[in-house]
Amino acid sequence: MDNFECIDIVRAEQLIAEGALVADIRDPQSYQQSHITNAIHLSNDTLHDFIQSADMDAPVIVCCYHGFSSQSAAGFLIQQGFDQVYSLDGGFELWQASRPELCSNS
């Protein structure tokens, strides 16, 4: 994969079931209030460590509020060498509205 792919919630669920990592790029307060179960919070402060420790071959789904900022972040991760990066269409807002049972609080 030379570029990231925008995916819907159904595809994201499939990838998560297969072991994809979810990287939530929203602000820390929003992440703490609720996030996709098992998502990691990815920020400027944690980005370096994430890149150093992550499996570049494993799929990563980037999640923001509405699915727009995640596209830039997904493109950045592709540039850093990640092979399979996805941006979640509709972001966390749509995920939470559609799949509230798959959300967690910190």
XYZ file of N, CA and C in Angstrom:
318
model
N 0.852 -1.177 0.000
C 0.000 0.000 0.000
C 0.899 1.243 0.000
N 0.811 2.035 -1.048
C 1.630 3.239 -1.149
C 0.940 4.463 -0.571
N -0.339 4.336 -0.312
C -1.107 5.443 0.221
C -2.107 4.878 1.217
N -2.651 5.738 2.053
C -3.653 5.275 3.000
C -4.981 5.086 2.273
N -5.895 4.391 2.941
C -7.220 4.137 2.381
C -8.266 4.600 3.385
N -9.308 5.264 2.913
C -10.442 5.626 3.772
C -11.378 4.424 3.836
N -11.776 4.073 5.049
C -12.630 2.898 5.229
C -13.843 3.242 6.076
N -14.910 2.461 5.900
C -16.117 2.665 6.691
C -16.039 1.842 7.979
N -17.044 1.985 8.789
C -17.062 1.328 10.099
C -17.044 -0.198 9.963
N -17.782 -0.736 9.008
C -17.837 -2.190 8.831
C -16.444 -2.744 8.512
N -15.745 -2.099 7.595
C -14.375 -2.538 7.244
C -13.443 -2.366 8.439
N -13.603 -1.271 9.187
C -12.770 -1.049 10.371
C -12.985 -2.159 11.394
N -14.224 -2.549 11.603
C -14.510 -3.641 12.541
C -13.806 -4.929 12.095
N -13.840 -5.213 10.805
C -13.179 -6.409 10.283
C -11.682 -6.350 10.551
N -11.079 -5.197 10.260
C -9.632 -5.059 10.469
C -9.274 -5.155 11.949
N -10.083 -4.564 12.808
C -9.826 -4.636 14.254
C -9.915 -6.084 14.719
N -10.902 -6.814 14.223
C -11.046 -8.233 14.586
C -9.839 -9.043 14.132
N -9.186 -8.587 13.066
C -7.997 -9.270 12.549
C -6.712 -8.761 13.202
N -6.834 -7.819 14.153
C -5.666 -7.365 14.892
C -5.153 -5.978 14.572
N -5.887 -5.195 13.780
C -5.441 -3.837 13.463
C -5.406 -2.972 14.726
N -4.453 -2.085 14.752
C -4.307 -1.121 15.835
C -5.111 0.122 15.484
N -5.796 0.692 16.474
C -6.518 1.948 16.270
C -5.741 3.048 16.978
N -5.389 4.090 16.220
C -4.679 5.253 16.762
C -5.648 6.435 16.763
N -5.997 6.902 17.945
C -6.945 8.011 18.119
C -6.150 9.299 18.259
N -6.362 10.248 17.348
C -5.579 11.486 17.353
C -6.356 12.671 17.922
N -7.496 12.427 18.534
C -8.258 13.526 19.142
C -7.521 14.057 20.370
N -8.023 15.157 20.917
C -7.367 15.741 22.090
C -7.479 14.789 23.281
N -6.561 14.929 24.250
C -6.533 13.981 25.383
C -7.838 13.913 26.167
N -8.508 15.038 26.352
C -9.761 15.039 27.109
C -10.845 14.239 26.397
N -10.950 14.421 25.089
C -11.951 13.662 24.329
C -11.641 12.177 24.359
N -10.356 11.845 24.210
C -9.944 10.445 24.265
C -10.297 9.838 25.623
N -10.037 10.565 26.700
C -10.313 10.041 28.037
C -11.807 9.867 28.279
N -12.614 10.743 27.697
C -14.065 10.617 27.878
C -14.581 9.333 27.237
N -14.112 9.043 26.037
C -14.512 7.823 25.354
C -13.671 7.638 24.101
N -13.411 6.396 23.763
C -12.642 6.057 22.567
C -12.996 4.642 22.131
N -12.586 4.294 20.924
C -12.789 2.930 20.448
C -12.014 1.994 21.378
N -12.658 0.925 21.791
C -12.040 -0.023 22.717
C -10.661 -0.438 22.211
N -9.684 -0.351 23.111
C -8.276 -0.717 22.870
C -7.514 0.264 21.979
N -8.129 1.392 21.614
C -7.412 2.399 20.820
C -6.315 3.018 21.672
N -5.227 3.399 21.017
C -4.178 4.129 21.708
C -4.340 5.611 21.374
N -3.933 6.446 22.293
C -3.979 7.885 22.030
C -2.665 8.294 21.385
N -2.757 8.867 20.211
C -1.574 9.285 19.470
C -1.572 10.805 19.387
N -0.514 11.406 19.920
C -0.384 12.865 19.916
C 1.041 13.225 19.521
N 1.298 14.500 19.413
C 2.667 14.935 19.120
C 3.642 14.431 20.177
N 3.165 14.309 21.418
C 4.024 13.854 22.515
C 4.327 12.356 22.440
N 3.430 11.579 21.869
C 3.613 10.123 21.844
C 4.016 9.585 20.467
N 4.016 10.452 19.468
C 4.262 10.015 18.094
C 5.622 9.342 17.916
N 6.670 9.943 18.437
C 8.020 9.385 18.264
C 8.102 7.973 18.837
N 7.619 7.793 20.067
C 7.658 6.467 20.687
C 6.811 5.465 19.910
N 5.661 5.926 19.417
C 4.797 5.049 18.632
C 5.526 4.558 17.380
N 6.146 5.473 16.665
C 6.858 5.108 15.434
C 8.013 4.154 15.744
N 8.704 4.391 16.849
C 9.840 3.543 17.211
C 9.422 2.131 17.618
N 8.248 2.012 18.256
C 7.871 0.715 18.828
C 6.832 -0.053 18.015
N 6.144 0.598 17.099
C 5.056 -0.063 16.372
C 5.588 -1.015 15.303
N 4.794 -2.002 14.998
C 5.080 -2.925 13.907
C 4.645 -2.233 12.612
N 5.606 -1.860 11.779
C 5.321 -1.108 10.550
C 4.520 -1.930 9.539
N 4.502 -3.246 9.707
C 3.765 -4.112 8.793
C 2.319 -4.352 9.229
N 2.003 -4.027 10.485
C 0.655 -4.253 11.004
C -0.285 -3.123 10.556
N -1.543 -3.453 10.310
C -2.488 -2.412 9.913
C -2.777 -1.429 11.056
N -2.902 -0.145 10.688
C -3.212 0.920 11.641
C -4.410 1.691 11.108
N -5.413 1.869 11.949
C -6.577 2.685 11.614
C -6.468 3.978 12.402
N -6.450 5.103 11.703
C -6.363 6.402 12.363
C -7.770 6.960 12.511
N -8.064 7.428 13.703
C -9.390 7.926 14.043
C -9.274 9.347 14.600
N -10.103 10.248 14.092
C -10.182 11.614 14.639
C -11.646 11.871 15.002
N -12.075 13.116 14.988
C -13.455 13.445 15.340
C -14.445 13.047 14.250
N -14.190 13.481 13.010
C -15.154 13.303 11.929
C -14.575 12.636 10.680
N -13.304 12.271 10.697
C -12.708 11.578 9.567
C -11.929 12.457 8.609
N -11.650 13.695 9.002
C -10.897 14.587 8.122
C -9.430 14.688 8.546
N -9.170 15.034 9.791
C -7.792 15.148 10.286
C -7.061 13.812 10.226
N -7.804 12.736 10.361
C -7.179 11.409 10.329
C -6.555 11.120 8.965
N -7.053 11.757 7.922
C -6.478 11.528 6.597
C -5.058 12.074 6.519
N -4.837 13.262 7.072
C -3.479 13.830 7.096
C -2.553 12.968 7.941
N -3.049 12.541 9.102
C -2.232 11.706 9.982
C -1.919 10.364 9.325
N -2.891 9.797 8.629
C -2.669 8.522 7.943
C -1.606 8.686 6.853
N -1.682 9.770 6.110
C -0.676 10.042 5.087
C 0.707 10.190 5.697
N 0.785 10.838 6.849
C 2.060 11.002 7.538
C 2.633 9.641 7.940
N 1.785 8.766 8.474
C 2.265 7.445 8.888
C 2.756 6.629 7.688
N 2.103 6.758 6.554
C 2.584 6.101 5.327
C 3.986 6.618 4.995
N 4.179 7.935 5.087
C 5.489 8.532 4.798
C 6.558 8.032 5.758
N 6.173 7.664 6.978
C 7.126 7.177 7.963
C 7.476 5.710 7.766
N 6.798 5.041 6.839
C 7.134 3.666 6.539
C 6.103 2.622 6.909
N 4.968 3.033 7.446
C 3.918 2.065 7.759
C 3.333 1.547 6.448
N 3.045 0.246 6.394
C 2.591 -0.379 5.157
C 1.090 -0.294 4.941
N 0.310 -0.467 5.997
C -1.146 -0.525 5.888
C -1.772 0.490 6.830
N -2.171 1.626 6.286
C -2.757 2.681 7.117
C -4.118 3.052 6.551
N -5.075 3.209 7.447
C -6.452 3.503 7.073
C -6.949 4.709 7.865
N -7.836 5.477 7.242
C -8.505 6.585 7.909
C -9.970 6.198 8.060
N -10.503 6.365 9.265
C -11.883 5.971 9.553
C -12.857 7.044 9.092
N -13.640 6.731 8.059
C -14.670 7.662 7.583
C -15.669 7.954 8.699
N -16.001 9.213 8.881
C -16.955 9.603 9.915
C -16.339 9.751 11.288
N -15.115 9.281 11.447
C -14.380 9.427 12.697
C -15.071 8.821 13.904
N -14.618 9.257 15.068
C -15.153 8.708 16.306
C -16.612 9.073 16.504
N -17.023 10.229 16.021
C -18.426 10.638 16.196
C -19.371 9.614 15.568
N -19.091 9.190 14.363
C -19.938 8.197 13.705
C -19.786 6.839 14.369
N -18.556 6.486 14.743
C -18.329 5.205 15.427
C -19.154 5.146 16.704
N -19.078 6.187 17.518
C -19.792 6.209 18.798
C -21.305 6.145 18.588
N -21.811 6.826 17.565
C -23.239 6.799 17.279
C -23.682 5.426 16.775
N -22.811 4.748 16.028
C -23.147 3.465 15.415
C -22.799 2.259 16.279
N -21.712 2.370 17.038
C -21.196 1.229 17.805
C -20.875 1.628 19.254
N -21.847 2.153 19.994
C -21.529 2.606 21.366
C -21.020 1.478 22.260
N -21.407 0.251 21.942
C -20.958 -0.900 22.758
C -19.486 -1.196 22.554
N -18.886 -0.601 21.516
C -17.469 -0.817 21.236
C -16.625 0.403 21.611
N -17.106 1.143 22.606
C -16.376 2.321 23.102
C -16.004 2.087 24.564
N -14.901 2.700 24.959
C -14.396 2.575 26.328
C -14.057 3.946 26.872
N -14.001 4.021 28.176
C -13.515 5.229 28.861
C -12.164 4.902 29.464
N -11.309 5.903 29.575
C -9.981 5.665 30.160
C -10.078 5.558 31.663
